[in-house]
Short mmCIF file of N, CA and C and ligand atoms in Angstrom, two decimals:
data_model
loop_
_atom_site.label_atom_id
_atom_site.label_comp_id
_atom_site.label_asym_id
_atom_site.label_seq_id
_atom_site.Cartn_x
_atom_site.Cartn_y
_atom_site.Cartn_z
N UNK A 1 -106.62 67.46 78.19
CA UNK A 1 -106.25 67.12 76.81
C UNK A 1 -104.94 67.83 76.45
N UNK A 2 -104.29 67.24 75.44
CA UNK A 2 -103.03 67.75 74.99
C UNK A 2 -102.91 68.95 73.83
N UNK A 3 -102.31 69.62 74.04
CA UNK A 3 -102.67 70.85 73.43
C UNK A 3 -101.66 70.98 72.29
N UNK A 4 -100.77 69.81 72.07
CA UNK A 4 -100.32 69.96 70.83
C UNK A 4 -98.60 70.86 71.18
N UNK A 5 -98.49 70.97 72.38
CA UNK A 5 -96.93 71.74 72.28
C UNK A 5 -95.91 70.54 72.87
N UNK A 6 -94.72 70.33 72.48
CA UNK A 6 -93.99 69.02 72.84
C UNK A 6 -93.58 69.49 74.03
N UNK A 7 -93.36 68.26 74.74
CA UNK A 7 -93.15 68.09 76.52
C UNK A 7 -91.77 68.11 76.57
N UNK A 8 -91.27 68.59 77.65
CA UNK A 8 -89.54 68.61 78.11
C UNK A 8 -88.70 67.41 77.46
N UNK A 9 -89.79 66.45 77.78
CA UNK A 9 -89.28 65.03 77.65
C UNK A 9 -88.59 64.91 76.34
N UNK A 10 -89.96 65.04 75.05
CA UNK A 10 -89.90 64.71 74.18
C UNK A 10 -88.42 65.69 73.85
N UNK A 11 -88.59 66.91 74.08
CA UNK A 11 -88.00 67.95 73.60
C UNK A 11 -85.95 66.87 73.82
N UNK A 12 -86.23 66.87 74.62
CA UNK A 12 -84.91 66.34 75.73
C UNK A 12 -84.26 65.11 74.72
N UNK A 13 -85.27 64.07 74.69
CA UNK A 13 -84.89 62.79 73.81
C UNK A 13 -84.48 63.32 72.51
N UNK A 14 -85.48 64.07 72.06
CA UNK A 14 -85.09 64.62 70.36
C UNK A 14 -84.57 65.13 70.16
N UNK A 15 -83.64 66.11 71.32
CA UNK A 15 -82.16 66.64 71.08
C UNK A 15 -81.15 66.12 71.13
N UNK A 16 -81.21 64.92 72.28
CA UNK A 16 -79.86 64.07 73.04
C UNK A 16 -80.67 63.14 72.97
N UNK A 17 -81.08 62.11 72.01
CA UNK A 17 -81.34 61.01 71.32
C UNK A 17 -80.40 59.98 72.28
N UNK A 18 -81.12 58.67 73.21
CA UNK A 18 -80.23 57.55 74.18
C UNK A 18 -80.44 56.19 73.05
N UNK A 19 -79.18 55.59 72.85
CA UNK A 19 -79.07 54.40 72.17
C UNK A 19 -78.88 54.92 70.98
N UNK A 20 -78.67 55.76 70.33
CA UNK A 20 -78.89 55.69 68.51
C UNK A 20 -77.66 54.77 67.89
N UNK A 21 -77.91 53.88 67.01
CA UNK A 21 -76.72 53.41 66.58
C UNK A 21 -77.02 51.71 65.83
N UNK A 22 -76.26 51.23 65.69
CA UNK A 22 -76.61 49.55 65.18
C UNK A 22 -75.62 48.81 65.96
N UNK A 23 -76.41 47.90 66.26
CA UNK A 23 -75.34 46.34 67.03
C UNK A 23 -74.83 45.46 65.60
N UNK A 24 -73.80 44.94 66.09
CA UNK A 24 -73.69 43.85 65.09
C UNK A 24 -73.37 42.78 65.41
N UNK A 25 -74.21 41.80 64.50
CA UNK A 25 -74.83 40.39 65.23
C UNK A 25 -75.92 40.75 66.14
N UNK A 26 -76.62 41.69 65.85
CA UNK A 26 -77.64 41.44 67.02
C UNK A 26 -78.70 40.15 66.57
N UNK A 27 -79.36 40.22 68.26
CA UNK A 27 -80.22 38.92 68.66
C UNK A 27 -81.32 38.99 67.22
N UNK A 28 -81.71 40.34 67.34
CA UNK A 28 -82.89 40.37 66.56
C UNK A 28 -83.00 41.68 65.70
N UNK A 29 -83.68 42.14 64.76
CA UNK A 29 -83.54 43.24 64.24
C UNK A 29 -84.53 43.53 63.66
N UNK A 30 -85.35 44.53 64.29
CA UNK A 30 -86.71 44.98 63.64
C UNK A 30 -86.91 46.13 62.82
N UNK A 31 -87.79 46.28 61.71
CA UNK A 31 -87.60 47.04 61.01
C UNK A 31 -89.17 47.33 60.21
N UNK A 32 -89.80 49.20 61.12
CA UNK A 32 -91.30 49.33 60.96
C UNK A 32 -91.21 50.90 60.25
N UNK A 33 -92.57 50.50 58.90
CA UNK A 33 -92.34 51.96 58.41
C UNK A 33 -93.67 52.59 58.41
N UNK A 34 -94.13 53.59 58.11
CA UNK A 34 -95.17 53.75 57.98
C UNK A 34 -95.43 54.78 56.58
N UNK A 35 -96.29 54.03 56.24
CA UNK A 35 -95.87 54.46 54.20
C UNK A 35 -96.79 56.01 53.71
N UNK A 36 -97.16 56.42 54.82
CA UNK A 36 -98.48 57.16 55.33
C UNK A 36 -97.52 59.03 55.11
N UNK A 37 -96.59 58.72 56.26
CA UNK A 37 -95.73 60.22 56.70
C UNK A 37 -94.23 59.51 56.30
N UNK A 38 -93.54 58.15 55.96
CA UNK A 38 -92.58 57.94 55.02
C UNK A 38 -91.90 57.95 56.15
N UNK A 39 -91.83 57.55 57.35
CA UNK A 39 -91.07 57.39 58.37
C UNK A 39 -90.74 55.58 58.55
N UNK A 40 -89.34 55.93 58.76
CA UNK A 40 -89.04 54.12 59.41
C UNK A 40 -87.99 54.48 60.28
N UNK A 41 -88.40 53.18 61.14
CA UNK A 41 -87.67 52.93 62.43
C UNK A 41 -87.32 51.74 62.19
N UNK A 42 -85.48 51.20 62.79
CA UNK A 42 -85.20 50.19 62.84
C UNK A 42 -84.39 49.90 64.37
N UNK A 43 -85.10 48.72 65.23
CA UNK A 43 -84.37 48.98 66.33
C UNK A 43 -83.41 47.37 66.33
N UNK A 44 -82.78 47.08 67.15
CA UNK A 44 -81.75 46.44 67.35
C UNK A 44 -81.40 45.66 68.76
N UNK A 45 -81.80 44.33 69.05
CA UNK A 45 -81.48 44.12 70.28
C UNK A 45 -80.33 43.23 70.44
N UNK A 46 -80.00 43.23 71.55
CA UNK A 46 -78.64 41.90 72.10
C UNK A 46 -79.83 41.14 73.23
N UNK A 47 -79.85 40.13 73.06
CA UNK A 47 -80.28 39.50 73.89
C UNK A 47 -79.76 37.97 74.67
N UNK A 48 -79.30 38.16 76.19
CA UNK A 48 -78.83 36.95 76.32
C UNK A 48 -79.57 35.71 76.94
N UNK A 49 -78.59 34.62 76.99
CA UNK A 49 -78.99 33.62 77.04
C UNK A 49 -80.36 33.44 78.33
N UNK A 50 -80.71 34.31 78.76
CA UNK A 50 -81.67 34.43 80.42
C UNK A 50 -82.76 35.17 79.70
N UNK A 51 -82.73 35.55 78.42
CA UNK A 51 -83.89 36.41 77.90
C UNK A 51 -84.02 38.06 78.01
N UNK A 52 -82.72 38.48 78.41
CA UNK A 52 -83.15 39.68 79.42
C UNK A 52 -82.26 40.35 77.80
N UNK A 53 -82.83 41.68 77.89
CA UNK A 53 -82.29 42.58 76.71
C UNK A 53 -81.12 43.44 77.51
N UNK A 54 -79.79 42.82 76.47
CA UNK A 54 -78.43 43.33 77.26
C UNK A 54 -78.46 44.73 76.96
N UNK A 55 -78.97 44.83 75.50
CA UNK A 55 -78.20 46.00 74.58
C UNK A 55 -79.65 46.28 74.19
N UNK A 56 -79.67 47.71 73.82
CA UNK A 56 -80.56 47.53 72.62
C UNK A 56 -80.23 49.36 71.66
N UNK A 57 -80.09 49.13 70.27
CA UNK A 57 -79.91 50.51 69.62
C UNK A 57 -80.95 51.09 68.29
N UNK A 58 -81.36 52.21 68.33
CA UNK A 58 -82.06 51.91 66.90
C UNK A 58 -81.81 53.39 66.25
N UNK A 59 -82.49 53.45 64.89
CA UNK A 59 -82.18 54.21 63.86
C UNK A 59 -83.49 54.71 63.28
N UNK A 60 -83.61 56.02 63.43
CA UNK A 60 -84.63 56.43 62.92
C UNK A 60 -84.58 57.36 61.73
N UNK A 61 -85.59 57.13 60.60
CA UNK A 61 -85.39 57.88 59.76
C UNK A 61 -86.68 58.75 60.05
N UNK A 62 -87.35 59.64 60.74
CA UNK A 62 -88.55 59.69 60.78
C UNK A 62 -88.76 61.43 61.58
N UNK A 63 -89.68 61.65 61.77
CA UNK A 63 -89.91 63.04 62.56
C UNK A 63 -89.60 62.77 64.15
N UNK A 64 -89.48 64.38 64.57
CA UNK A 64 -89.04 64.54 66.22
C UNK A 64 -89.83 63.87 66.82
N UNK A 65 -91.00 63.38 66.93
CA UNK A 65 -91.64 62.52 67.51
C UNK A 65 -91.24 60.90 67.68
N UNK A 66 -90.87 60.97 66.62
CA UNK A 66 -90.55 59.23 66.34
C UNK A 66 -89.04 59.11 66.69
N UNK A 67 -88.03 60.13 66.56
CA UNK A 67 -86.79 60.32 67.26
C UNK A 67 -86.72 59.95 68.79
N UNK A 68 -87.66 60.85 69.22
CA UNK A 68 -87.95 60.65 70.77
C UNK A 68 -88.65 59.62 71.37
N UNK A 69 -89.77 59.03 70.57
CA UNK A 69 -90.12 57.35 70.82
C UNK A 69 -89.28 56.76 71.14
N UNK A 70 -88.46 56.63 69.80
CA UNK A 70 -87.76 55.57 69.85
C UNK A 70 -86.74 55.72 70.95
N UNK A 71 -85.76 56.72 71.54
CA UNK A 71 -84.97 56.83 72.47
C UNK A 71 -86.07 56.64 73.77
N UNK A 72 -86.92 57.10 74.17
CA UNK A 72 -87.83 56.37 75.46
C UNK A 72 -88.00 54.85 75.30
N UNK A 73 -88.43 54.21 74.23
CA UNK A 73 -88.83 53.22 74.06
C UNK A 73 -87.44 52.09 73.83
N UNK A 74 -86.18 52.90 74.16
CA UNK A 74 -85.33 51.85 74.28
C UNK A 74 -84.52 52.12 75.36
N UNK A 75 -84.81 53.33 75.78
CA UNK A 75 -84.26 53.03 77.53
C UNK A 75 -85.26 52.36 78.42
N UNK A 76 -86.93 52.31 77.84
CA UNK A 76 -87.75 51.16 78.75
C UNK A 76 -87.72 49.81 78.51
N UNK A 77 -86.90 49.39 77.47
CA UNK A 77 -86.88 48.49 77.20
C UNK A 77 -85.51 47.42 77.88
N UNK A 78 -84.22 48.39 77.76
CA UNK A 78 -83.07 47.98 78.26
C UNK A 78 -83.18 47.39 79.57
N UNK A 79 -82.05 46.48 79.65
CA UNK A 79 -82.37 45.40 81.03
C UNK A 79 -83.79 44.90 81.46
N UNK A 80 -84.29 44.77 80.54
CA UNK A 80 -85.49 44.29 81.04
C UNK A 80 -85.48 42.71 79.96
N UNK A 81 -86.68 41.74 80.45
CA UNK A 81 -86.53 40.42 80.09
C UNK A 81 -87.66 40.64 78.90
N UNK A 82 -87.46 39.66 78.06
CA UNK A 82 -88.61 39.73 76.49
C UNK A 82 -89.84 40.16 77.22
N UNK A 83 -90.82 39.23 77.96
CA UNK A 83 -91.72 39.28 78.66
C UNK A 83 -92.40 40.82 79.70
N UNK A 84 -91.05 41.06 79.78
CA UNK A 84 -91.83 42.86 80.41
C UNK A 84 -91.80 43.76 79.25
N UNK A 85 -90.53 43.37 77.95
CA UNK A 85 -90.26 44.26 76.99
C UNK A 85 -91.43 43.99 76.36
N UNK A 86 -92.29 43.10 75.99
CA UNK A 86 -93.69 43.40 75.31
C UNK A 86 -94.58 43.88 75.86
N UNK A 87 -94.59 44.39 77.48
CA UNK A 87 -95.51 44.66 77.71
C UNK A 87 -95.23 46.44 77.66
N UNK A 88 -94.46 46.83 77.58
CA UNK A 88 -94.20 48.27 76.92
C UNK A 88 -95.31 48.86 75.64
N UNK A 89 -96.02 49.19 75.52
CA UNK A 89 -97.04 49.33 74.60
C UNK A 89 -96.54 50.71 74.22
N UNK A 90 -97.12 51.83 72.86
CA UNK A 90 -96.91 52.77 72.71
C UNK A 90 -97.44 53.61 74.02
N UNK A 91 -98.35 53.16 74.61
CA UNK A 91 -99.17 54.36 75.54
C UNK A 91 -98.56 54.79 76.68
N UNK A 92 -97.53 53.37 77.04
CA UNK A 92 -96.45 53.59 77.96
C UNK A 92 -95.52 54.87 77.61
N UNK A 93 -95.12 54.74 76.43
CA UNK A 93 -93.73 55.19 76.13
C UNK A 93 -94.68 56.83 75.63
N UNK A 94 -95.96 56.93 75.39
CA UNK A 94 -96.32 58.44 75.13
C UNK A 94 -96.33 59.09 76.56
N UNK A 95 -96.61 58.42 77.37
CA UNK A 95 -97.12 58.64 78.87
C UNK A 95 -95.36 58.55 79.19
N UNK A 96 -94.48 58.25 79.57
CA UNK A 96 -93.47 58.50 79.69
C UNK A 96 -92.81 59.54 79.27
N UNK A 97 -93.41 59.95 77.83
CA UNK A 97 -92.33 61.10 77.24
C UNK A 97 -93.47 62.58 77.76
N UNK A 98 -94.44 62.62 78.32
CA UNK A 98 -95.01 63.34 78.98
C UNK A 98 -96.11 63.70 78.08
N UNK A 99 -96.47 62.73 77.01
CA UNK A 99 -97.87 62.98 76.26
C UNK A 99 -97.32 63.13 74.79
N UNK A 100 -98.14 63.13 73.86
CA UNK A 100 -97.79 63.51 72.23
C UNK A 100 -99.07 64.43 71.73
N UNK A 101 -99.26 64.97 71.19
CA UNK A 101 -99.83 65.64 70.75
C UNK A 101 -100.60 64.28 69.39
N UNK A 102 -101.99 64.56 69.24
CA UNK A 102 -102.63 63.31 69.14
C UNK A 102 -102.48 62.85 67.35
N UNK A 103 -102.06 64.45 66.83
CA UNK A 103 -101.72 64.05 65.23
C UNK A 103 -99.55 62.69 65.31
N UNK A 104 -99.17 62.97 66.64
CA UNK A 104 -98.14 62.09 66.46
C UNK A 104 -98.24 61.06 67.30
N UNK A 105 -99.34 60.47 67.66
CA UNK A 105 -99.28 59.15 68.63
C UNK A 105 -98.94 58.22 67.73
N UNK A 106 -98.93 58.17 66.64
CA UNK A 106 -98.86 56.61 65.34
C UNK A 106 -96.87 56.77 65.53
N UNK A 107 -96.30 57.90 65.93
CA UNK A 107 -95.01 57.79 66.26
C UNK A 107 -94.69 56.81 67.24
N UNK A 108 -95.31 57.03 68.00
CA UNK A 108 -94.77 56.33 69.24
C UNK A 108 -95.00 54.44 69.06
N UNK A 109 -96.29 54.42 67.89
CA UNK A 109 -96.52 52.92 67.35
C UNK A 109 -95.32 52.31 66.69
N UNK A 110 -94.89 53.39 65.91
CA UNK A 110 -93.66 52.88 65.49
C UNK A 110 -92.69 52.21 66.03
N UNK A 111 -92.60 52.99 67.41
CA UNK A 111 -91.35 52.73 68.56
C UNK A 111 -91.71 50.88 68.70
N UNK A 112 -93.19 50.87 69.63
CA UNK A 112 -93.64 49.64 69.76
C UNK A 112 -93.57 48.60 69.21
N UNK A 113 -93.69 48.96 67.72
CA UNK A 113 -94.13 47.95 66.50
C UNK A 113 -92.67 47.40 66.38
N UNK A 114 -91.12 48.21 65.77
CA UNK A 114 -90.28 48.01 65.57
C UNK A 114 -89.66 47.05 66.73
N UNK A 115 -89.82 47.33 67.76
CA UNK A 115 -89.56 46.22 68.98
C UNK A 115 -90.35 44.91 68.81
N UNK A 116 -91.41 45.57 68.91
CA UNK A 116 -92.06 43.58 68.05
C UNK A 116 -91.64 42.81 67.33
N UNK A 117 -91.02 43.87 66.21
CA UNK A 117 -90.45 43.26 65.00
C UNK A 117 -89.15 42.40 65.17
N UNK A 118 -88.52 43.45 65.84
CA UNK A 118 -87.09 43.09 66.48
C UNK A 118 -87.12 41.86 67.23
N UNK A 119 -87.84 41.25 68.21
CA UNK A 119 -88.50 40.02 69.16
C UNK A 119 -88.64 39.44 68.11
N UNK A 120 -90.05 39.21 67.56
CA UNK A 120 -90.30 38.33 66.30
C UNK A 120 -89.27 37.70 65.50
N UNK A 121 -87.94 38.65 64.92
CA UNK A 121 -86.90 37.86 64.42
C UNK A 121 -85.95 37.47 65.02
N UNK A 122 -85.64 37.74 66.54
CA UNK A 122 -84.92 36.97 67.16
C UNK A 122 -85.86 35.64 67.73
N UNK A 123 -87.08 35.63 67.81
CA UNK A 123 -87.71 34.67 68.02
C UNK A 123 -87.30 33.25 66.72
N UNK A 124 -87.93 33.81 65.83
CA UNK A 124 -87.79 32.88 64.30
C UNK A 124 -86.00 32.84 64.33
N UNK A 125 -85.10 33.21 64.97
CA UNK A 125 -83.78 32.82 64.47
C UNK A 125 -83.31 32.28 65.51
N UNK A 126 -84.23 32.29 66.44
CA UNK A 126 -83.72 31.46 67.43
C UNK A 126 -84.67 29.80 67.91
N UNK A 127 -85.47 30.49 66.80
CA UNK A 127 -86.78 29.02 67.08
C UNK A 127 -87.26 28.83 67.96
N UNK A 128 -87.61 29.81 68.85
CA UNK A 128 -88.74 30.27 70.27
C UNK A 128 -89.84 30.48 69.92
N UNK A 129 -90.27 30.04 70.63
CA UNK A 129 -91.86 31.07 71.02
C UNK A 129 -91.94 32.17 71.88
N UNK A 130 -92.64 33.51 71.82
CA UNK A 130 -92.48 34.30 72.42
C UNK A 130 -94.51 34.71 72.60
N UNK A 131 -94.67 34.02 74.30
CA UNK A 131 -95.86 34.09 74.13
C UNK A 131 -96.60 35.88 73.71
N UNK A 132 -98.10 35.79 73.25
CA UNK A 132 -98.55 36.83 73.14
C UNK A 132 -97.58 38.18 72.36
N UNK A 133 -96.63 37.55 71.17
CA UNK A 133 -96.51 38.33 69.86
C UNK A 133 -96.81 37.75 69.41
N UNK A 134 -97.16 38.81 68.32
CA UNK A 134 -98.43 38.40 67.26
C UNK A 134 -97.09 39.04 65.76
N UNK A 135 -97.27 38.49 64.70
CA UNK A 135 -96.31 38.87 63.54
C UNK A 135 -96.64 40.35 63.39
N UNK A 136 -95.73 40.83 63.16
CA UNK A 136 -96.13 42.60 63.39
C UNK A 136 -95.81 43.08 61.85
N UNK A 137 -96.59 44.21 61.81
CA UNK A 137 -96.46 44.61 59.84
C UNK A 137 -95.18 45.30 59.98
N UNK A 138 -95.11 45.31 58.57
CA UNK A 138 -93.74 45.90 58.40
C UNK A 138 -94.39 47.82 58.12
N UNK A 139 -95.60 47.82 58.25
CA UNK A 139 -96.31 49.16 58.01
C UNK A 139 -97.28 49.69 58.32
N UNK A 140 -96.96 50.38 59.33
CA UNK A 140 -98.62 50.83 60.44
C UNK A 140 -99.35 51.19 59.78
N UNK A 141 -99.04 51.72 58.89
CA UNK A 141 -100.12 53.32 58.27
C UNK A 141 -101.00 52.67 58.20
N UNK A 142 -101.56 51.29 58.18
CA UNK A 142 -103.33 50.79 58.14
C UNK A 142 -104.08 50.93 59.48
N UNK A 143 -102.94 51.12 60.40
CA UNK A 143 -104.36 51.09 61.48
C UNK A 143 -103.46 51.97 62.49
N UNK A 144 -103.93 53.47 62.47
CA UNK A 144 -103.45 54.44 63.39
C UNK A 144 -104.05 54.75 64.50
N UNK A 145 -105.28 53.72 65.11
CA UNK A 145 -106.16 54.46 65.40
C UNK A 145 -105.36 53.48 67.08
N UNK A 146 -104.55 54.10 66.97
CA UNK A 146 -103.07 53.39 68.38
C UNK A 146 -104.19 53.75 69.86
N UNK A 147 -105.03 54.53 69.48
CA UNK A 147 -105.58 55.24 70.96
C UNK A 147 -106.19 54.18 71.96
FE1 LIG B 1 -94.60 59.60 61.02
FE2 LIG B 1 -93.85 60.76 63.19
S1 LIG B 1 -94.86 61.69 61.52
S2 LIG B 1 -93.47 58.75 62.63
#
């Protein structure tokens, strides 16, 4: 079990943060808050014509946890095609950053959720279907129970 002290990883991302920033014109643009701890994440993709995510940048207003999500959760996401990028779940990207301590796993939902979000409106602006997303809230805080 996790004992609650942050991992190299996390430590690493939440100092030297990868991707922070905004595209313009991006493909899609997601945007997840959680009304709970007053944190939002907004991430940002380029996506080209083959499906594959060229670019991707996001912006967090939120705690060191959700800083560091979001930078794991968009270097697993980069070069990769819509279809592997949903299959990135938060548990990936906690298990990547070397664990969370269990009061900040709804961080790492954020990471997830905001990428959904981001898909979802490049989906609707591009008039796709994107099998197996589901419309994602614009606000976790109802269901934290990410485990
Ligand atoms: Fe809310 Fe981390 S405490 S995202």
């Amino acid at each position: 079990m996790y004992d609650g002290v942050y991992s190299e990883e996390v430590m690493d991302h939440f100092t030297n943060p990868r991707n922070v920033g905004e595209i313009e014109n991006a493909s899609g643009v997601g945007t997840v808050g959680n009304a709970k701890c007053g944190d939002i994440m907004r991430i940002f993709l380029d996506i080209d014509e083959n499906h594959v995510i060229r670019d991707v940048k996001f912006k967090t207003f939120g705690c060191g946890a959700a800083v560091a999500s979001s930078s794991m959760a968009t270097e697993m996401v980069k070069g990769r095609t819509i279809d592997e990028a949903l299959q990135i779940t938060n548990k990936a990207v906690t298990k990547a950053l070397g664990g969370l301590p269990q009061v900040k796993l709804h961080c790492s939902l954020l990471a997830e959720q905001a990428i959904h979000a981001a898909l979802w409106d490049y989906a609707e602006k591009n008039g796709v279907a994107i099998e197996g997303l589901k419309k994602p809230k614009s606000d976790i805080g109802d269901h934290e129970d990410s485990e």
